[in-house]
Coordinates of C-alpha atoms in Angstrom, one line a residue:
Chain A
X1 CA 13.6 12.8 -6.5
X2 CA 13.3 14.8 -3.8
X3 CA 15.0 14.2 -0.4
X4 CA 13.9 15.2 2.6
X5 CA 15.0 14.7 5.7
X6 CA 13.2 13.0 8.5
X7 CA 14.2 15.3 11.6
X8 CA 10.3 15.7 12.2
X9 CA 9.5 12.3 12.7
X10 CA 12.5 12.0 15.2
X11 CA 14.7 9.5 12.8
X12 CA 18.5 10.3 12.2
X13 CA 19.6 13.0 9.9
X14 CA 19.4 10.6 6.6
X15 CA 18.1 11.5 3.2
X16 CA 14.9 9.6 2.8
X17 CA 14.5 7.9 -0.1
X18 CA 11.0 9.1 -0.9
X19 CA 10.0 11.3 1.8
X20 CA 7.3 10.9 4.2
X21 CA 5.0 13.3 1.8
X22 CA 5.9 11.8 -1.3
X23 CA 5.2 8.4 0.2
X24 CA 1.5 9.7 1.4
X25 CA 0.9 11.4 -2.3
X26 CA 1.6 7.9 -3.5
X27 CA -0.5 5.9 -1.3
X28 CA -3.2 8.7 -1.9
X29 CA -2.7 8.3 -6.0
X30 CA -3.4 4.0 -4.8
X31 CA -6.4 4.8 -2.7
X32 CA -7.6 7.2 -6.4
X33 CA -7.4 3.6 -8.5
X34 CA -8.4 1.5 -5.5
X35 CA -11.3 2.6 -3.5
X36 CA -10.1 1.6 -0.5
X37 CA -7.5 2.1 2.1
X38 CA -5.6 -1.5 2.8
X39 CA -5.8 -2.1 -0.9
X40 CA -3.8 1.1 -1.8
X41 CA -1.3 0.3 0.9
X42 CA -0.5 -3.2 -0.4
X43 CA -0.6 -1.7 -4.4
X44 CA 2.2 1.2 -2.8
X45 CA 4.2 -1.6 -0.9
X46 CA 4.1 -4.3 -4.0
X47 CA 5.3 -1.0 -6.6
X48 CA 8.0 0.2 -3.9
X49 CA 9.3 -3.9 -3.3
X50 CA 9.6 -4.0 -7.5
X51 CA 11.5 -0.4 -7.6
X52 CA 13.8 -1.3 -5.3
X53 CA 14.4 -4.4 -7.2
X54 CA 15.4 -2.4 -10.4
X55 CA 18.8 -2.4 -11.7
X56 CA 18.9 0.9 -13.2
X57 CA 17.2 4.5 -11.8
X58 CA 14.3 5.9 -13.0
X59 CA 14.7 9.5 -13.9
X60 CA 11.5 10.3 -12.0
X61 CA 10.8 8.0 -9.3
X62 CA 7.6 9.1 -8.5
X63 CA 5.9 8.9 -11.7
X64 CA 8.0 5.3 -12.3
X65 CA 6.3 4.1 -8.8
X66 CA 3.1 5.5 -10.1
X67 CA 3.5 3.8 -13.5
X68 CA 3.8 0.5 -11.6
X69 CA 0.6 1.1 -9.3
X70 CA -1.2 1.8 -12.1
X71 CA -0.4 -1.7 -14.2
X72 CA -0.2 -3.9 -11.0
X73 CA -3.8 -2.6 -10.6
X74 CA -4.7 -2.8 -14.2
X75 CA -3.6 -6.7 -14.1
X76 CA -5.3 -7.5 -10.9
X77 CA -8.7 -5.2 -12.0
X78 CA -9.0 -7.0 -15.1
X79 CA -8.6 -10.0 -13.4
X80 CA -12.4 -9.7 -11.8
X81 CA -13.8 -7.3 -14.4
X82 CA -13.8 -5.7 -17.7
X83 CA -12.3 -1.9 -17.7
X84 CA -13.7 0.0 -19.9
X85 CA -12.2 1.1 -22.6
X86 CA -14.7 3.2 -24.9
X87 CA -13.3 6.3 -26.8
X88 CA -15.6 9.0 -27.8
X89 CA -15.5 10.8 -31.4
X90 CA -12.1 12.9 -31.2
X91 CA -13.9 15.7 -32.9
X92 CA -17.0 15.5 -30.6
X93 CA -14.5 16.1 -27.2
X94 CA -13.1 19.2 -28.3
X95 CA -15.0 20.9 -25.3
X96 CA -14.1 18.4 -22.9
X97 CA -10.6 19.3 -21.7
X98 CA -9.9 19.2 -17.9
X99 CA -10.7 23.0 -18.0
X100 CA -14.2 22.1 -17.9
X101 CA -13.7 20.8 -14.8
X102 CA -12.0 23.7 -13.3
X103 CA -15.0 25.6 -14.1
X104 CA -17.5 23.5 -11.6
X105 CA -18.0 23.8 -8.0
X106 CA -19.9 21.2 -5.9
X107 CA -20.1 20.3 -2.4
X108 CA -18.5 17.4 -0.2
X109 CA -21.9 15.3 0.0
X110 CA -22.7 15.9 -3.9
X111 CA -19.0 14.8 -4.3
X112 CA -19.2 11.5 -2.1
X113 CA -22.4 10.5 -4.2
X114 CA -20.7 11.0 -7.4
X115 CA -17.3 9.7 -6.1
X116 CA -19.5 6.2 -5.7
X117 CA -19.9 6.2 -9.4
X118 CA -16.7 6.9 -10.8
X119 CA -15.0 4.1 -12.0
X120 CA -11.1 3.3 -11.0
X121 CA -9.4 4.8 -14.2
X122 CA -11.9 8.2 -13.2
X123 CA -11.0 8.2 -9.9
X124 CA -7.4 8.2 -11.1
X125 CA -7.7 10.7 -13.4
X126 CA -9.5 13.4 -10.9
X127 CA -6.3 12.3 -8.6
X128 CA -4.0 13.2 -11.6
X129 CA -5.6 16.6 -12.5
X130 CA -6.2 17.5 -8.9
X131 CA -4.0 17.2 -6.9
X132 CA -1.2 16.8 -9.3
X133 CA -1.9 19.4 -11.1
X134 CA -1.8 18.1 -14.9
X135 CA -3.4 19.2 -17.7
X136 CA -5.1 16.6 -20.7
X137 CA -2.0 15.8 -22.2
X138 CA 0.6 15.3 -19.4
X139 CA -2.6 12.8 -17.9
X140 CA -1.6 11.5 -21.2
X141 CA 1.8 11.0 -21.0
X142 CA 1.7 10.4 -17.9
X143 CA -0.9 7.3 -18.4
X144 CA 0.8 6.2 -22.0
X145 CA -2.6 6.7 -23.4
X146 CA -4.3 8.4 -26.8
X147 CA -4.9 12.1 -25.2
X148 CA -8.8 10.5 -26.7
X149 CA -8.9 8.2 -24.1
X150 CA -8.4 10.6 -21.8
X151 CA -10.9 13.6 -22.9
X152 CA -13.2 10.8 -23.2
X153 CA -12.6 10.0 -19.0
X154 CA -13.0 13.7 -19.1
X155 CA -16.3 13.8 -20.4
X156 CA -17.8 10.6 -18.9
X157 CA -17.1 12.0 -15.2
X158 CA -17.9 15.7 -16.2
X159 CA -21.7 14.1 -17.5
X160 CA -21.6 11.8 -14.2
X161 CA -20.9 15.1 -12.4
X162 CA -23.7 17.2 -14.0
X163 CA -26.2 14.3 -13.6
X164 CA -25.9 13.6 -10.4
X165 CA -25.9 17.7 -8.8
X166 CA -27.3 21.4 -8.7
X167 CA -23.7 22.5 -10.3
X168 CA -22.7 26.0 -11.1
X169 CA -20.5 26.8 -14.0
X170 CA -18.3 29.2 -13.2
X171 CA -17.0 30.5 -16.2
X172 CA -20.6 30.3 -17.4
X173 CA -22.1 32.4 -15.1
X174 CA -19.3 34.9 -16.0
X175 CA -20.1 34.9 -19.3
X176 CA -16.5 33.3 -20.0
X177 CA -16.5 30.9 -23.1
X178 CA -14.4 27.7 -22.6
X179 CA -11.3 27.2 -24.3
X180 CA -10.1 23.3 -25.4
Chain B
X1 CA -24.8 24.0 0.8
X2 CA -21.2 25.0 0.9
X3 CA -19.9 24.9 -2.2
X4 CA -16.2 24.9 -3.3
X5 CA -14.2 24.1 -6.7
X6 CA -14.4 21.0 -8.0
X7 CA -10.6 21.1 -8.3
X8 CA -10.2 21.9 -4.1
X9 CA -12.8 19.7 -3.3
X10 CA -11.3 16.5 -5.1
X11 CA -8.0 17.9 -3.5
X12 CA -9.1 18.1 0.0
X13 CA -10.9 14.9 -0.3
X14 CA -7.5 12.9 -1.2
X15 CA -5.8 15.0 1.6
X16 CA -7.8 13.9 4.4
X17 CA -6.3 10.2 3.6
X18 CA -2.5 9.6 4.9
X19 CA -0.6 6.7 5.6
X20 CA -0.8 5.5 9.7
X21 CA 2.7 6.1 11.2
X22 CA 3.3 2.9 11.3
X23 CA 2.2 2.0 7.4
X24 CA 5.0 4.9 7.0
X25 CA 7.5 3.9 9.6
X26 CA 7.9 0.5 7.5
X27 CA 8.2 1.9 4.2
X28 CA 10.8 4.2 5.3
X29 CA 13.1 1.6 7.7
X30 CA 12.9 -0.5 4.1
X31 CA 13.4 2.6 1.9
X32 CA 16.5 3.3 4.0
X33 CA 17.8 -0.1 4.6
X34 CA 18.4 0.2 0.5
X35 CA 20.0 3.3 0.7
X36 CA 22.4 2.2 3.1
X37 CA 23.7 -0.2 0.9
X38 CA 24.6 2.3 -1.4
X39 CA 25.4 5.1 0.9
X40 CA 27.6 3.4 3.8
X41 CA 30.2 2.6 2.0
X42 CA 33.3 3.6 3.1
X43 CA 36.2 2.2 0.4
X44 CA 37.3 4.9 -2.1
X45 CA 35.2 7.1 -4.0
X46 CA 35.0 5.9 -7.3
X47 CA 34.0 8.6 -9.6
X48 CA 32.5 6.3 -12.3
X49 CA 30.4 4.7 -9.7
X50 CA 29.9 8.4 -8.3
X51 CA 28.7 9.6 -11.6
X52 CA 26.5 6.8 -12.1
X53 CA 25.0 7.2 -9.1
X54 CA 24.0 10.9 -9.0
X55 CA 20.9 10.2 -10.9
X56 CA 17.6 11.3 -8.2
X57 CA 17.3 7.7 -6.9
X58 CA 21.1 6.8 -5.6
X59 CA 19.9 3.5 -4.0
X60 CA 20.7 1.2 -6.4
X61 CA 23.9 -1.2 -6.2
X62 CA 26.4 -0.8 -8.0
X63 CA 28.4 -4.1 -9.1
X64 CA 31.5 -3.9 -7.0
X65 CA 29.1 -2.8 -3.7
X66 CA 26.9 -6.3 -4.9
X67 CA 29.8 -8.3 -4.2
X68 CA 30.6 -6.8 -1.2
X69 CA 26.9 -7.3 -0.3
X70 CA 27.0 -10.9 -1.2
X71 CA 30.1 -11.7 1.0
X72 CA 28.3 -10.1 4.1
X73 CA 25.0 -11.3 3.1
X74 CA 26.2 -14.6 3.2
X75 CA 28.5 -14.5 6.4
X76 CA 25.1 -13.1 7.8
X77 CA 22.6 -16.1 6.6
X78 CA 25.2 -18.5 7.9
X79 CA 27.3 -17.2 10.7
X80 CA 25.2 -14.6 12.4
X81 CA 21.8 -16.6 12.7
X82 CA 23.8 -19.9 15.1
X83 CA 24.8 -17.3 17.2
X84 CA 21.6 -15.3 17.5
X85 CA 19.7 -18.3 17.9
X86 CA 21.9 -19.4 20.6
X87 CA 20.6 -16.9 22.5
X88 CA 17.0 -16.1 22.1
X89 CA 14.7 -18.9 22.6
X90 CA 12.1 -20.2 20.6
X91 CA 9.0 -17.9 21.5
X92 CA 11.0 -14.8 21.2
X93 CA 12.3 -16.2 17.3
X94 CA 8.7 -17.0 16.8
X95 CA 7.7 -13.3 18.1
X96 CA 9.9 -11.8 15.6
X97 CA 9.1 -13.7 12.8
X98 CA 5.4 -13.1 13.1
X99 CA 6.7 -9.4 13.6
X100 CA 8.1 -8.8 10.6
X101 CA 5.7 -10.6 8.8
X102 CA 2.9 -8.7 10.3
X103 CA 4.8 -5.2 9.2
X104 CA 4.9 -6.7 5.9
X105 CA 1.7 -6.7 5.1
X106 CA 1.3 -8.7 2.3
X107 CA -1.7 -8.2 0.4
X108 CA -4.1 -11.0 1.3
X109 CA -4.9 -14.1 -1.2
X110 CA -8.7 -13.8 -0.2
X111 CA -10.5 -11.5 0.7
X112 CA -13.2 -12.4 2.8
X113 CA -14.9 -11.2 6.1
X114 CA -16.3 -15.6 6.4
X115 CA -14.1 -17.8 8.8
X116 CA -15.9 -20.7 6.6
X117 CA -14.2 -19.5 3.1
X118 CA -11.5 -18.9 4.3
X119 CA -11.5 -22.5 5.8
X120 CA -12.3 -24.0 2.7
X121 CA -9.4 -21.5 0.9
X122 CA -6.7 -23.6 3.1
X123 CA -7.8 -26.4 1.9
X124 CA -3.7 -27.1 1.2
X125 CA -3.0 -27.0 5.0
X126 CA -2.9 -30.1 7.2
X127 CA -5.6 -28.6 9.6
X128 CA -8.6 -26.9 10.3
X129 CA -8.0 -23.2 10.7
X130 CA -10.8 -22.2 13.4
X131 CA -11.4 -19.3 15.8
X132 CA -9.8 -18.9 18.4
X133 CA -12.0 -18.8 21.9
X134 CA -9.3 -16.2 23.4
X135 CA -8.8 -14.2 19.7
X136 CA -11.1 -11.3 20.5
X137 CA -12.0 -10.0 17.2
X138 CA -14.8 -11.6 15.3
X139 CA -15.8 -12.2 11.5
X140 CA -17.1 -9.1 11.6
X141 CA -13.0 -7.6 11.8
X142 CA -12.2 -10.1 9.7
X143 CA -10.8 -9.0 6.0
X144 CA -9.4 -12.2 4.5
X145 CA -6.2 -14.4 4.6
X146 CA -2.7 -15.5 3.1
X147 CA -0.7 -18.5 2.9
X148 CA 2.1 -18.3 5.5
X149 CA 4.9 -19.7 7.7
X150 CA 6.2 -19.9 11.1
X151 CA 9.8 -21.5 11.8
X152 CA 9.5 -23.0 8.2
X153 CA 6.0 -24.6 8.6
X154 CA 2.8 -23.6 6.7
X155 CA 0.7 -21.6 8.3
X156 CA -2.2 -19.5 7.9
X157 CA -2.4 -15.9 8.1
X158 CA -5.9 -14.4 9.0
X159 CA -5.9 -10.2 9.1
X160 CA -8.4 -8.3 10.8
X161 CA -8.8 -4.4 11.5
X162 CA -9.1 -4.2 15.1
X163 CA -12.1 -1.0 16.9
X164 CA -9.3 1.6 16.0
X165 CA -9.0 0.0 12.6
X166 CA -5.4 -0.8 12.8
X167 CA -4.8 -4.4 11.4
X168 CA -4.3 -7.2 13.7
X169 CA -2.5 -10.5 12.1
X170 CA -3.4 -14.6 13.9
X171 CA -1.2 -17.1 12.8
X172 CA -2.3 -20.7 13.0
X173 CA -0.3 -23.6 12.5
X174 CA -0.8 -27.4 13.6
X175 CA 0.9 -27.6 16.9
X176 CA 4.6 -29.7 17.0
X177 CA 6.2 -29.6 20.9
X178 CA 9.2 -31.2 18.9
X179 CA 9.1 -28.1 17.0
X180 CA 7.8 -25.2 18.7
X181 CA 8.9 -26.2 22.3
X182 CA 6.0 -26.1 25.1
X183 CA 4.0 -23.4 24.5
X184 CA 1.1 -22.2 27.1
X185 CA -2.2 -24.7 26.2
X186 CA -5.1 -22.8 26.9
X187 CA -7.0 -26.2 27.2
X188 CA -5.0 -26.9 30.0
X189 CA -5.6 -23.9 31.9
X190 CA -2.6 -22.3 30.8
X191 CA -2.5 -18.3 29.9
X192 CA -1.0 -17.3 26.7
X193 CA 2.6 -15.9 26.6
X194 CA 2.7 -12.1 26.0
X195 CA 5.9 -10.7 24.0
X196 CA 7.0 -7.5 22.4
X197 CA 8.5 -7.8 19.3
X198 CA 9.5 -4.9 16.6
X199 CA 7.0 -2.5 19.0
X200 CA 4.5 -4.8 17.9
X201 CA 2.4 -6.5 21.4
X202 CA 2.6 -10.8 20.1
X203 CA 0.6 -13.1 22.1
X204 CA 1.1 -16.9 22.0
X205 CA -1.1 -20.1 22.9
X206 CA -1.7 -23.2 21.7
X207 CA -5.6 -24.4 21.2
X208 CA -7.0 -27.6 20.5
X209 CA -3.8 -28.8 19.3
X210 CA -3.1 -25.3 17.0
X211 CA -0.5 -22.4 17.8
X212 CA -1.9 -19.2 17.4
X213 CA 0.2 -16.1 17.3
X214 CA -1.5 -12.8 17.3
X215 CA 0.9 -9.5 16.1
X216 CA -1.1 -5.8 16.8
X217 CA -0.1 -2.5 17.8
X218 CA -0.7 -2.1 21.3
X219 CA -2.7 1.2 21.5
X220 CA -1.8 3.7 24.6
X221 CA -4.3 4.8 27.3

């Protein structure tokens, strides 16, 4: 885990924990399953109160706090609704990898609409792949899930995304075919 | 239409949202309270207990530290708090109570912007949580409630995001003199008692028979 010390917020010269940007990457990966800023600051403080109550440490904090957001909100979530859970044909995702989303562009307003209709577990994964960086299969690992389940996320928000906007394909308009 | 990558856009999107300094602030004074326990020590290195903790998170307690922690942790719940008490009073205790429960933030057992729901949620309590005629944020600031306590008696918790949208905590709890000491009565003319607790600005009245503590960050200017 990273340590970084505090020096610009003023506080004494002592190894932080989780540092002040790794606290705000976590709040931000709460406010991706969330929706909403209070929520993902009580789902961060709940995760970080049952890490610290943990006898033994993680070897990667930051995706073991993550992996405890993500089930405390899976237990409350599917305590007010159904999540679902639907898996596409594996052989009919082969073109849906999250490549096909590095191929679209779209605008902030577009984006806002279609953010509205992305469902928690979407929102997560659009967290997941962009701003952590990861590819299909470490959303995968990351999430404990069939890498199925999570081409199928790929192609319900990439159809949600081409429904809702005027979006260029990139690659397409290059002449570039896709790769899975 | 400006168009960017999908990828930058979702990025900037997330990066626009941060933690408020304070939201951060308490994380980190909790974060590093735990690694003091494990970093302060000064008996011996032992290199077992070295080894074990030079894993990335070095916060956790080792056995022999625990029962070190234990011995202090109980001098401290039954030594330090008679003498602390002895010399803060009773609205200051209160103030830091509601402090620290305030930076706690709890998540809330109802969500609910309806001062009648919420009534009818603490249904357990022996009173009437109500609004306060000096409390100045409405139902429209209002996001829900918890079950709570002040100086060991239930209480309720009511949260609200105040114009700046920084939350603002009100405490209610049937009033007891025998318990809480005379507190200003607003009923009676009185004007309620302003403290600073934890950087926090705590305000505290009684009203038709109910103490009310508010907690909220005093903005500047």
């Amino acid at each position: 885990m990273t340590k970084d010390h505090l020096s610009d917020r003023n506080k004494p010269e002592k190894p932080a924990l989780f540092s002040a940007d790794e606290l705000n990457r976590l709040y931000r990966y709460g406010l991706s399953l969330t929706g909403e800023r209070d929520r993902a600051y009580d789902l961060l403080q709940t995760a970080l109160e049952k890490y610290l109550r943990q006898s033994q440490a993680p070897a990667n904090a930051m995706r073991y706090v993550r992996k405890i957001m993500h089930n405390q909100f899976i237990d409350d979530y599917r305590q007010q609704r159904h999540i679902t859970t639907v898996e596409l044909d594996e052989q009919a995702l082969l073109d849906f990898d999250v490549r096909t989303l590095e191929q679209m562009v779209i605008d902030e307003q577009t984006l806002d609409q279609v953010w509205r209709l992305l469902d928690p577990l979407e929102r997560e994964l659009m967290y997941l792949w962009a701003v952590e960086g990861f590819t299909a299969q470490q959303i995968a690992t990351e999430l404990e899930q069939p890498r199925g389940s999570v081409l199928s996320r790929i192609h319900r928000i990439r159809k949600k995304l081409t429904t809702a906007m005027p979006m260029h394909d990139v690659r397409s308009e290059r002449g570039e075919k896709h790769e899975s | 239409m400006n168009h960017k990558p999908l990828r930058e856009c979702v990025t900037q999107r997330f990066e626009k949202e941060s933690l408020t300094p304070e939201q951060l602030d308490c994380l980190q004074e909790r974060l590093l309270q735990a690694d003091l326990i494990d970093t302060d020590s000064t008996t011996g290195p032992d290199m077992s207990t070295c080894a074990q903790s030079s894993t990335p998170a070095t916060w956790f307690v080792s056995k022999r530290y625990a029962m070190l922690l234990v011995a202090v942790a109980l001098f401290a719940v039954l030594a330090l708090p008679r003498i602390w008490i002895q010399n803060i009073s009773l609205p200051e205790r209160i103030a830091q109570e509601v402090a620290r429960n305030h930076l706690k933030m709890k998540p809330l057992e109802l969500e609910s912007s309806s001062m009648a729901e919420i009534a009818h949620y603490f249904a357990q309590l022996d009173f009437n949580p109500i609004h306060s005629q000096v409390f100045p944020l409405g139902e429209d600031r209002l996001l829900g409630g918890r079950y709570c306590s002040i100086q060991g008696i239930t209480a309720a918790q009511l949260r609200y995001l105040d114009e700046q949208a920084q939350p603002v905590t009100l405490y209610e709890t049937a009033y007891d003199p025998r318990v809480f000491s005379a507190l200003p009565d607003i009923d009676k003319g009185e004007k309620p008692l302003v403290l600073y607790a934890k950087g926090l600005k705590m305000t505290i009245w009684v009203e038709k028979d109910l103490l009310f503590v508010s907690a909220q960050t005093e903005h500047g200017g």
